[in-house]
Coordinates of N, CA and C in Angstrom, one line a residue:
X1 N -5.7 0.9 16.7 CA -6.5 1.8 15.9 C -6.4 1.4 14.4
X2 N -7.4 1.9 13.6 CA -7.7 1.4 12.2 C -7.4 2.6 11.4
X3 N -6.8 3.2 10.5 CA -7.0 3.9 9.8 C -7.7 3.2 8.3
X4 N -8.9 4.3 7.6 CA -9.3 4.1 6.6 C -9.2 4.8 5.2
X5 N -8.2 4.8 4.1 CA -7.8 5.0 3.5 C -8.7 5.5 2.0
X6 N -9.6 6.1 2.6 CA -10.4 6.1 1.2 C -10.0 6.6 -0.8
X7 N -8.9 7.0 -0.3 CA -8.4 6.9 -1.8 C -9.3 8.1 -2.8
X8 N -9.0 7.5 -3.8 CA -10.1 8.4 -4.7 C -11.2 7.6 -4.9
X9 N -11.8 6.2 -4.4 CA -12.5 5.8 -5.0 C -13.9 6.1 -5.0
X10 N -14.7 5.5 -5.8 CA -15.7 6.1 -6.1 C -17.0 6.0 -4.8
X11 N -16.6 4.2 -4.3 CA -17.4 3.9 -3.3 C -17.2 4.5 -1.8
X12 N -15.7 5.7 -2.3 CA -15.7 6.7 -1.1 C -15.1 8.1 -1.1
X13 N -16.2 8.9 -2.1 CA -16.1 9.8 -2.7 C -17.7 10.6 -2.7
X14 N -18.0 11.9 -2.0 CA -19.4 12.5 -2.2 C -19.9 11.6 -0.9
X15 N -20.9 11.8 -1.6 CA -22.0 11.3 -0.1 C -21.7 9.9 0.2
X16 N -21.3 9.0 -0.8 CA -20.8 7.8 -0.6 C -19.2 7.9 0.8
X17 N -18.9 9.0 0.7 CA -17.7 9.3 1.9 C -18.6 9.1 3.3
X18 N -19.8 10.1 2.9 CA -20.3 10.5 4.5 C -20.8 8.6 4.7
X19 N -21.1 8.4 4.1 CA -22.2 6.9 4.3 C -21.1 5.7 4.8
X20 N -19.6 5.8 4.4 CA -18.7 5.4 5.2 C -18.0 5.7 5.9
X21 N -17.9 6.8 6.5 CA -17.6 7.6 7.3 C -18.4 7.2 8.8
X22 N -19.4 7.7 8.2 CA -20.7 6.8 9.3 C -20.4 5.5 9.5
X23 N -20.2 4.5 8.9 CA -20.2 3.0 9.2 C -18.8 2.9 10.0
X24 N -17.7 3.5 9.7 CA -16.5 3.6 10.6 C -16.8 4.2 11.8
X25 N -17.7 5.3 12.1 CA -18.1 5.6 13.6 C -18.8 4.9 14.4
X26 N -19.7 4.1 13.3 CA -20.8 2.8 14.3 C -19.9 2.1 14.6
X27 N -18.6 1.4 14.0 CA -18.1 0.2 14.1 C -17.1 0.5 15.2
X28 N -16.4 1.8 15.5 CA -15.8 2.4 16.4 C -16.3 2.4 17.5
X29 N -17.9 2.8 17.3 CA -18.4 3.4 19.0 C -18.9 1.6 19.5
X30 N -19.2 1.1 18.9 CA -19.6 -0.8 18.8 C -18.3 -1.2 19.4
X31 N -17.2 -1.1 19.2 CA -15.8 -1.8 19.5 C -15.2 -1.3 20.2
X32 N -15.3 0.2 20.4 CA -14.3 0.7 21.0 C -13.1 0.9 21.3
X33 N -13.3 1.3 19.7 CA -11.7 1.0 19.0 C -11.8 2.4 18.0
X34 N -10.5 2.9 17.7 CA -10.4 4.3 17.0 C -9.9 4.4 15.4
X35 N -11.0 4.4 15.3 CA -11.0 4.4 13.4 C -11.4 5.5 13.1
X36 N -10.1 5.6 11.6 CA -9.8 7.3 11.6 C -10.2 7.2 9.7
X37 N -10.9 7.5 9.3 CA -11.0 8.0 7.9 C -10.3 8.9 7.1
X38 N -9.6 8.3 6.2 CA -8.3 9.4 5.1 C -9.3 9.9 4.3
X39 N -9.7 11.0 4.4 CA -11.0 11.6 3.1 C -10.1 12.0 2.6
X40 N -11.2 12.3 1.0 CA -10.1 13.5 0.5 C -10.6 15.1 0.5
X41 N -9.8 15.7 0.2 CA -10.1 17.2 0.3 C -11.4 17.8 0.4
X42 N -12.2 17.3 -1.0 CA -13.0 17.8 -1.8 C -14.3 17.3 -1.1
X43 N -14.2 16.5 -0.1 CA -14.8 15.8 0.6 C -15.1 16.0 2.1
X44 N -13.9 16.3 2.6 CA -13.6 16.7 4.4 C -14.7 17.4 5.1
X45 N -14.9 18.6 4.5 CA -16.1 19.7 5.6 C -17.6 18.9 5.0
X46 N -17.7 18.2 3.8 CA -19.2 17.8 4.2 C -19.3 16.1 4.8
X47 N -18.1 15.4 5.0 CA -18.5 14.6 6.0 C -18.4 15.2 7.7
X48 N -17.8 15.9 7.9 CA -17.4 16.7 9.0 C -18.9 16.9 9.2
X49 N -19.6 17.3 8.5 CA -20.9 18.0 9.1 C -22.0 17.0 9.3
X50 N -21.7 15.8 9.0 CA -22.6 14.7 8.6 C -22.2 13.2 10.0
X51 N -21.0 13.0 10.1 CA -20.1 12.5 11.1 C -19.4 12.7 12.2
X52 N -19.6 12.2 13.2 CA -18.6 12.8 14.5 C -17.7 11.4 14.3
X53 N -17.0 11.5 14.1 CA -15.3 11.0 14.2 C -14.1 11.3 13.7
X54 N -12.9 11.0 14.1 CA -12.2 12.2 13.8 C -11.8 11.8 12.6
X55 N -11.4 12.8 11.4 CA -11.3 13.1 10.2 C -10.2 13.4 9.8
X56 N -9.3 12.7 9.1 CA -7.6 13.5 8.9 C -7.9 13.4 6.9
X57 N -6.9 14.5 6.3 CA -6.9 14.1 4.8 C -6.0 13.3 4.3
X58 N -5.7 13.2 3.1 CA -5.0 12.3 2.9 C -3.6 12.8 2.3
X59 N -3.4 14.2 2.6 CA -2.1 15.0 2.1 C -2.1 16.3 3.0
X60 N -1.3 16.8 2.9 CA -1.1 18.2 3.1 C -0.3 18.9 2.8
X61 N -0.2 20.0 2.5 CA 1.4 20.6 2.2 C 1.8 22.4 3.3
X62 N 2.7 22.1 3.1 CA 3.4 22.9 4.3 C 3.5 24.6 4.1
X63 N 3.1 24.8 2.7 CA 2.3 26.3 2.2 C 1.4 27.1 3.6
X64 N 1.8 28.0 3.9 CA 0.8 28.7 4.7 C -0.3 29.3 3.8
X65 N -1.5 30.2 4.3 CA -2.4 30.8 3.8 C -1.7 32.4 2.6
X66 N -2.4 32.5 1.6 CA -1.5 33.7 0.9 C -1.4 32.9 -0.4
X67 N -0.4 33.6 -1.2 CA 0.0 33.1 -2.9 C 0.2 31.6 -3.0
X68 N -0.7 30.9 -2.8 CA -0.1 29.9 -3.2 C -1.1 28.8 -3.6
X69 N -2.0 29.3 -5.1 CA -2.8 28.6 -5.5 C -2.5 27.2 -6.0
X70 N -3.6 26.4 -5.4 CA -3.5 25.1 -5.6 C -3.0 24.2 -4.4
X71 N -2.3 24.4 -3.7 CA -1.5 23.8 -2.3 C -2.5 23.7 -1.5
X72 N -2.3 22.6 -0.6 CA -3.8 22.3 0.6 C -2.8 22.7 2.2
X73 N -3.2 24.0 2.8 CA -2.3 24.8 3.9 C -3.2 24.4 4.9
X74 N -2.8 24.2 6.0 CA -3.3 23.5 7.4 C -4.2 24.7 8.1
X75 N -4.1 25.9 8.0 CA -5.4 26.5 8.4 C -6.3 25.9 7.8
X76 N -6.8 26.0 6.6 CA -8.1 25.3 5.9 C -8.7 24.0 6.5
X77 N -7.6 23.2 5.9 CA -7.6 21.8 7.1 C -8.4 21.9 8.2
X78 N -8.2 22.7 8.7 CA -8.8 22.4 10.1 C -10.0 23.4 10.0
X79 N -10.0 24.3 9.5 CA -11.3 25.2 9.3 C -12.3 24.4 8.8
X80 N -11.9 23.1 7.9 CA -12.8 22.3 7.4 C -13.1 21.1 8.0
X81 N -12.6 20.8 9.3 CA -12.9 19.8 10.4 C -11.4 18.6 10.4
X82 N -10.7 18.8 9.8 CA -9.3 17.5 9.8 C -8.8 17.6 11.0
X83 N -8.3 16.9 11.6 CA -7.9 16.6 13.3 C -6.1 15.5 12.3
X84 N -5.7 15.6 11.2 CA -4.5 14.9 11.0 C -4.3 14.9 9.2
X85 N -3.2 14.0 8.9 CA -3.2 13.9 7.8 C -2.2 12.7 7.5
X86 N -1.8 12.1 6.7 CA -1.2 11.4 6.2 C 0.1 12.1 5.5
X87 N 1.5 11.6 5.6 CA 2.4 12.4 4.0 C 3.1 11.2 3.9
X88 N 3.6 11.0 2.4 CA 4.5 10.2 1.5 C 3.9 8.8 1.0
X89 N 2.7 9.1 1.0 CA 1.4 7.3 0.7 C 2.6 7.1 -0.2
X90 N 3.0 5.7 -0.6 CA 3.5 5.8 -1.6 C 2.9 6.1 -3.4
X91 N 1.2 6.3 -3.5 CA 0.3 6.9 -4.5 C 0.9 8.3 -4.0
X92 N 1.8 8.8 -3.3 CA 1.8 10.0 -3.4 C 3.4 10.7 -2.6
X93 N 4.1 10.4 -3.1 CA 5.3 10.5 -2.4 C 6.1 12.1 -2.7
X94 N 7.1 11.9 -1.3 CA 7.3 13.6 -1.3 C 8.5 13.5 -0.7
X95 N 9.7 14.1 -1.2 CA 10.9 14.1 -0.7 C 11.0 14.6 0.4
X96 N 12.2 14.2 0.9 CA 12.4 13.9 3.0 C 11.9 15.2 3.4
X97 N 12.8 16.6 2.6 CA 13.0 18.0 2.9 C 11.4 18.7 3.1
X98 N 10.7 17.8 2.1 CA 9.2 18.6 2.1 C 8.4 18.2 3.3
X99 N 8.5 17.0 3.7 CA 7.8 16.2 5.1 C 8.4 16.9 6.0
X100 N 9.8 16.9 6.2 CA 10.8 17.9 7.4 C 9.5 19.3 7.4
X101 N 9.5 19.8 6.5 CA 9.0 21.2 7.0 C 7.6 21.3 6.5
X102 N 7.2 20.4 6.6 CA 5.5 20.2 6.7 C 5.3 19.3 8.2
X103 N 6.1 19.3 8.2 CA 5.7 18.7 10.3 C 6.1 19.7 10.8
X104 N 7.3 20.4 10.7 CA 7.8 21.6 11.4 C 6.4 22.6 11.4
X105 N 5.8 22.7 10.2 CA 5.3 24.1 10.1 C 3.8 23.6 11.6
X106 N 3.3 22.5 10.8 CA 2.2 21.7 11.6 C 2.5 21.9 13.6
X107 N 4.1 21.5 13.5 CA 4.3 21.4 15.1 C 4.0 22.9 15.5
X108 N 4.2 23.7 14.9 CA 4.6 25.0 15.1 C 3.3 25.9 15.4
X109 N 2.3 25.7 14.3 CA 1.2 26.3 14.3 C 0.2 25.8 15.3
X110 N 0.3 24.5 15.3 CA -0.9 23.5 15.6 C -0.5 22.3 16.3
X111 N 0.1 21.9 17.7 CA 0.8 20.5 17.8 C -0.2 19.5 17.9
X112 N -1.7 19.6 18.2 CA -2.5 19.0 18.5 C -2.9 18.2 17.0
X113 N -2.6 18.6 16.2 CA -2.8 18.3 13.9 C -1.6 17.2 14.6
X114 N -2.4 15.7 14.1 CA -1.3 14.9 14.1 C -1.4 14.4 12.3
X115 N -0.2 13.6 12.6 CA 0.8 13.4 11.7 C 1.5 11.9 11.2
X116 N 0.4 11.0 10.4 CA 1.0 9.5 10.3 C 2.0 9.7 8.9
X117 N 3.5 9.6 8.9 CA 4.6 9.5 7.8 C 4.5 7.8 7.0
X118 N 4.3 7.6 6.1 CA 4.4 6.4 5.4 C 5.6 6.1 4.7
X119 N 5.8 4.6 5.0 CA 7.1 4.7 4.3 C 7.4 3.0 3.6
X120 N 8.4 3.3 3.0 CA 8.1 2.1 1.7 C 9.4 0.8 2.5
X121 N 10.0 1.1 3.1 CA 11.0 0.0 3.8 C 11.5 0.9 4.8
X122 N 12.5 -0.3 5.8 CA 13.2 0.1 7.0 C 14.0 1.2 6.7
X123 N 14.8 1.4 5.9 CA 15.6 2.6 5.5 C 14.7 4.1 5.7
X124 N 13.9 4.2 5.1 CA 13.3 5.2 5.6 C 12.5 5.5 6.8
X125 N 12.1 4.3 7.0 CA 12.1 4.2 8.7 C 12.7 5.2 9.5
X126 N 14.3 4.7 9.0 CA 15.1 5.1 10.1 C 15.3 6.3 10.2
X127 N 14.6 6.9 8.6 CA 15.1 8.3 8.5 C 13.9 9.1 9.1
X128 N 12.8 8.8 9.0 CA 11.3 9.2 9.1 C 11.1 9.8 10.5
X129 N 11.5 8.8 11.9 CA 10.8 8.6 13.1 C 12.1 9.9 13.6
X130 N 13.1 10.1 12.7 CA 13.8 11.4 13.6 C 13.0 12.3 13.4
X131 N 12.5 12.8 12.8 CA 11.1 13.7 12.5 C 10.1 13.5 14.0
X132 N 9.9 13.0 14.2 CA 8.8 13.1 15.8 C 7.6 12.9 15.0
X133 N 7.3 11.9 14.1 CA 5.9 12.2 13.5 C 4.9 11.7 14.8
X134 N 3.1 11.5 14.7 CA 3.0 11.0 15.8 C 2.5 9.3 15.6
X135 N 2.6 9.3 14.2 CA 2.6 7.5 13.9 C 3.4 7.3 12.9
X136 N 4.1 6.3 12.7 CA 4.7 6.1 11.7 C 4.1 4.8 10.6
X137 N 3.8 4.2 9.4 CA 3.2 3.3 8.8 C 4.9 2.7 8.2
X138 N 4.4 1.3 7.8 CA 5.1 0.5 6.8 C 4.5 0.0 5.7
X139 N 4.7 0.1 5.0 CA 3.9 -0.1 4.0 C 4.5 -0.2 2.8
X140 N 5.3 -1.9 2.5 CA 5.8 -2.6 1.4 C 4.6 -2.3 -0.2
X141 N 5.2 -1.2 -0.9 CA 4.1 -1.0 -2.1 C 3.7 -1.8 -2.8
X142 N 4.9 -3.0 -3.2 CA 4.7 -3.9 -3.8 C 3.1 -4.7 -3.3
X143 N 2.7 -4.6 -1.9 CA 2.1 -5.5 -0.9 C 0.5 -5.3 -1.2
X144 N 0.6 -3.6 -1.9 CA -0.8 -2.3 -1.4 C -1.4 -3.0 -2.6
X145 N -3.1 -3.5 -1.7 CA -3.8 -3.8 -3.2 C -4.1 -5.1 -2.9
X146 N -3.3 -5.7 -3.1 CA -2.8 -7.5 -3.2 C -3.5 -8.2 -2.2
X147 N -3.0 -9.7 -2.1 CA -3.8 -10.5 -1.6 C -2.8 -11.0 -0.6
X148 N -2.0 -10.6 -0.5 CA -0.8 -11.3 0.3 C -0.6 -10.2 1.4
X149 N -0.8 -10.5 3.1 CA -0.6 -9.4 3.8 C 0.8 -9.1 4.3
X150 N 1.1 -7.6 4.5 CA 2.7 -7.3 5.1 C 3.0 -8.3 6.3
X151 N 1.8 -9.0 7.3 CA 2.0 -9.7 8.6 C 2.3 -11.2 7.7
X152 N 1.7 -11.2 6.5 CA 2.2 -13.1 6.1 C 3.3 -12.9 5.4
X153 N 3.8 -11.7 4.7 CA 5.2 -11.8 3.6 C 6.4 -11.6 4.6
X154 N 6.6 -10.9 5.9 CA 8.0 -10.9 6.1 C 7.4 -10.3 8.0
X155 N 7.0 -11.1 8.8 CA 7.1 -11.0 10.3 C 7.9 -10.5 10.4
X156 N 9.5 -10.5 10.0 CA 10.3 -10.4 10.6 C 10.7 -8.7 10.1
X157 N 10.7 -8.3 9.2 CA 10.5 -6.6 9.2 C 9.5 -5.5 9.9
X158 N 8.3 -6.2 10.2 CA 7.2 -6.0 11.1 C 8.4 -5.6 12.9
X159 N 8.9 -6.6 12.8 CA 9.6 -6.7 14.4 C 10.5 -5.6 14.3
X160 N 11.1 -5.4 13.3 CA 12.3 -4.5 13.0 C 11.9 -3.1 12.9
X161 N 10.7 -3.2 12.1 CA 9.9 -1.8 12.4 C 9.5 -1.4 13.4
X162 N 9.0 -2.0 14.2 CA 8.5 -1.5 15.5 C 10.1 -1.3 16.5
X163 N 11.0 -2.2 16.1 CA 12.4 -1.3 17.0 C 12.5 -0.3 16.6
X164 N 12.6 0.0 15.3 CA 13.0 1.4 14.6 C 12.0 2.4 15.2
X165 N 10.8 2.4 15.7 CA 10.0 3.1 15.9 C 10.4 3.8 17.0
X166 N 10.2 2.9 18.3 CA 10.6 3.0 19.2 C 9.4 3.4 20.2
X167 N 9.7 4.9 21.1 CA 8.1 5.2 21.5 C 7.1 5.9 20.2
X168 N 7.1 5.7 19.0 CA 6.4 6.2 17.9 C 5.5 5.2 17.7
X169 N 4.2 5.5 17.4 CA 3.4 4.1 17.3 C 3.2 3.5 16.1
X170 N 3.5 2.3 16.1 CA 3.8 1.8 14.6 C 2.6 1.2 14.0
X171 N 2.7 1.6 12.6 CA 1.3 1.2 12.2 C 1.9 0.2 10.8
X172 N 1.2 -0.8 10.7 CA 1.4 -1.8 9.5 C 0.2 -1.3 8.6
X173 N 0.6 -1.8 7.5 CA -0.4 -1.5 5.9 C -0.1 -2.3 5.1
X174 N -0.6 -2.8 3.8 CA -0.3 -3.5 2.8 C -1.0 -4.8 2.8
X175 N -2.3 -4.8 2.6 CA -2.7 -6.4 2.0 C -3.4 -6.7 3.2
X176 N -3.1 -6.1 4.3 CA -4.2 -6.9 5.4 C -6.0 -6.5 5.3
X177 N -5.9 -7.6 5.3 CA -7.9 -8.3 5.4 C -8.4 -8.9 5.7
X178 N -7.7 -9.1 7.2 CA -8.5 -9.9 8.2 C -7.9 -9.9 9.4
X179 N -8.7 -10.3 10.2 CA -8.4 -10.3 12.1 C -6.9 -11.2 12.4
X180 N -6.8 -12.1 11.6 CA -5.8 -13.1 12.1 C -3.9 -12.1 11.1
X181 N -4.2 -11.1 9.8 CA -3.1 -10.5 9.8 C -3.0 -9.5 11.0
X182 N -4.4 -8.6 11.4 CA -4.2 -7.7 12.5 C -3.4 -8.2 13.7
X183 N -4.0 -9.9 14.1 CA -3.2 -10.1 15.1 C -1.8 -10.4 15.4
X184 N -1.6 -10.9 13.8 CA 0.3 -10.9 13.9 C 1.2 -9.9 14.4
X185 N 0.2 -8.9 13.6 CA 1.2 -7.2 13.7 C 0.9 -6.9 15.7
X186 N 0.3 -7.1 15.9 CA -0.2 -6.6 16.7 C 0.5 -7.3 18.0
X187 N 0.6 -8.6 18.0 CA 1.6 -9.6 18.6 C 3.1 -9.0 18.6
X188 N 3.6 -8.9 17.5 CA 4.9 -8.3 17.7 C 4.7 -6.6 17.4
X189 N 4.1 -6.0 18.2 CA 4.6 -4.7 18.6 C 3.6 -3.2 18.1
X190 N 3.1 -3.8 16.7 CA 2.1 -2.6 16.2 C 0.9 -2.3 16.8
X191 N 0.8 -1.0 16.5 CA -0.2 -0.4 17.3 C -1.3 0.0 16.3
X192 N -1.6 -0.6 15.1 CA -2.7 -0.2 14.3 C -2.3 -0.9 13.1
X193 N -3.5 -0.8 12.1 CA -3.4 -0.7 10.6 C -3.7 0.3 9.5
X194 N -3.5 0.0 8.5 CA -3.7 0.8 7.7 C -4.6 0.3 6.2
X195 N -5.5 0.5 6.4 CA -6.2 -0.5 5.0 C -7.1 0.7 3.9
X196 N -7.3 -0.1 3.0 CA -8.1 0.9 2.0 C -8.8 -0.2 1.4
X197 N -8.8 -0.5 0.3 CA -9.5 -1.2 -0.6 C -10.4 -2.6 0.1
X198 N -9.4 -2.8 0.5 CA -10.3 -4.4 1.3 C -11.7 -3.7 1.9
X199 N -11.9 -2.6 2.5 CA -12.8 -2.3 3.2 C -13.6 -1.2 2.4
X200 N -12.8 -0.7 1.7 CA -13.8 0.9 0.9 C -14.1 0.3 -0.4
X201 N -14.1 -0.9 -0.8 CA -14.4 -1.8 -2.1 C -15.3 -3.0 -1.4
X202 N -15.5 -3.3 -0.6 CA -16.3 -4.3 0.4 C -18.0 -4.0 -0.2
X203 N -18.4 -4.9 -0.3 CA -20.0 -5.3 -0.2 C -20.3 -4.6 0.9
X204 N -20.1 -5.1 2.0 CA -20.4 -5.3 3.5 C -19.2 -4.1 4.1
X205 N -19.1 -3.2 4.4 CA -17.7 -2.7 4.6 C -17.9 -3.0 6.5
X206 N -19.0 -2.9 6.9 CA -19.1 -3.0 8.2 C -18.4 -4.1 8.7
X207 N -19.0 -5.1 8.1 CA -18.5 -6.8 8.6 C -17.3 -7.2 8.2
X208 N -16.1 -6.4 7.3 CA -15.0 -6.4 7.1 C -14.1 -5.7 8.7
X209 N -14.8 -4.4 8.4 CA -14.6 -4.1 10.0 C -14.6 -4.4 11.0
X210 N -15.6 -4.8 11.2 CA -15.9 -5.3 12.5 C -14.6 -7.1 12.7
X211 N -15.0 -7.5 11.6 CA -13.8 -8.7 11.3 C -12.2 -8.3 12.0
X212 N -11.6 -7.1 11.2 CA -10.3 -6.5 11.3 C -10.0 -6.1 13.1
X213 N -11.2 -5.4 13.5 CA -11.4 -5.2 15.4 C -10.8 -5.9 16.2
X214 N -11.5 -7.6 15.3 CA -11.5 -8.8 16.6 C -10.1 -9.1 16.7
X215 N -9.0 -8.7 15.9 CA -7.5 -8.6 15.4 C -6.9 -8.2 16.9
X216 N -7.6 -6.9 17.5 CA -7.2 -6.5 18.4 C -7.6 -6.9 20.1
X217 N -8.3 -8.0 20.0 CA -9.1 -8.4 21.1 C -8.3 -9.2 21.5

């Protein structure tokens, strides 16, 4: 599976969201492969109405509904179409105790709201997957952005992550932009990627995608 990281940027923000939102569903129902779009908030219910594929945000916090202006609470979430979410991007990080009881509240209310944890090395790894999230990412920050993919700087943490995972499905991030990094991760053990910019800054964002797919074939 692909997750797509739209960020704040501009080329995926407003109707520019729905218009790649759409191109991740063509390229999904074409491949037959499950690409998930990270919208952001301000965004979610009008691609939701414009898109059928599933929709996760790119945060959430563990606030229920009631006093707590400003906080994004998982009833709304899903009133507004999210099927998931992301916590700790390293653009947005959140101590262990807040993730603990923002998965609890999620398991509790909603187990079907899944839940990909990001994390910046194996150490946290190891702390993350006792949590039961339902994917877990790696994602060396140093890597995010750059030209150098997590599959070419260190194979061998890739392998170590997917032990630490275990039956959690492991997802790589950081720098990959092409079919031949998909296929490394994917050779030793990962079950998806994680990309943003390579593909939501893309000319072509289709043929980026469609590229990243063949990783998995």
């Amino acid at each position: 599976m692909i997750f797509v990281n739209f960020k704040t940027y501009s080329q995926g923000s407003g109707q520019k969201a729905v218009e790649l939102a759409k191109i991740c569903q063509e390229v999904a129902e074409e491949r037959k492969i499950s690409i998930i779009p990270l919208v952001q908030v301000f965004d979610i219910y009008r691609v939701f109405q414009e898109a059928k594929i599933p929709l996760w945000l790119q945060h959430l916090d563990w606030h229920p509904q009631g006093q707590y202006t400003g906080w994004l609470n998982l009833e709304t979430a899903l009133a507004a179409g999210a099927k998931g979410t992301i916590l700790n991007h390293s653009e947005h990080r959140l101590p262990f105790g807040t993730i603990r009881r923002t998965i609890k509240r999620i398991k509790k209310t909603n187990p079907q709201f899944q839940v990909l944890i990001c994390c910046r090395s194996l150490g946290q790894a190891e702390r993350f997957v006792k949590l039961k999230p339902d994917f877990l990412a790696y994602e060396p920050p140093e890597l995010i952005g750059g030209e150098i993919s997590v599959s070419e700087y260190n194979p061998t943490a890739i392998a170590h992550f997917v032990e630490i995972c275990g039956e959690t499905p492991a997802i790589i991030g950081a720098g990959i932009k092409n079919k031949n990094d998909v296929k490394i991760g994917i050779k030793l053990g990962a079950k998806g990627i994680l990309v943003s910019s390579h593909v939501v800054l893309a000319e072509n964002p289709k043929k980026v995608l469609e590229d990243l797919t063949e990783g998995f074939l």
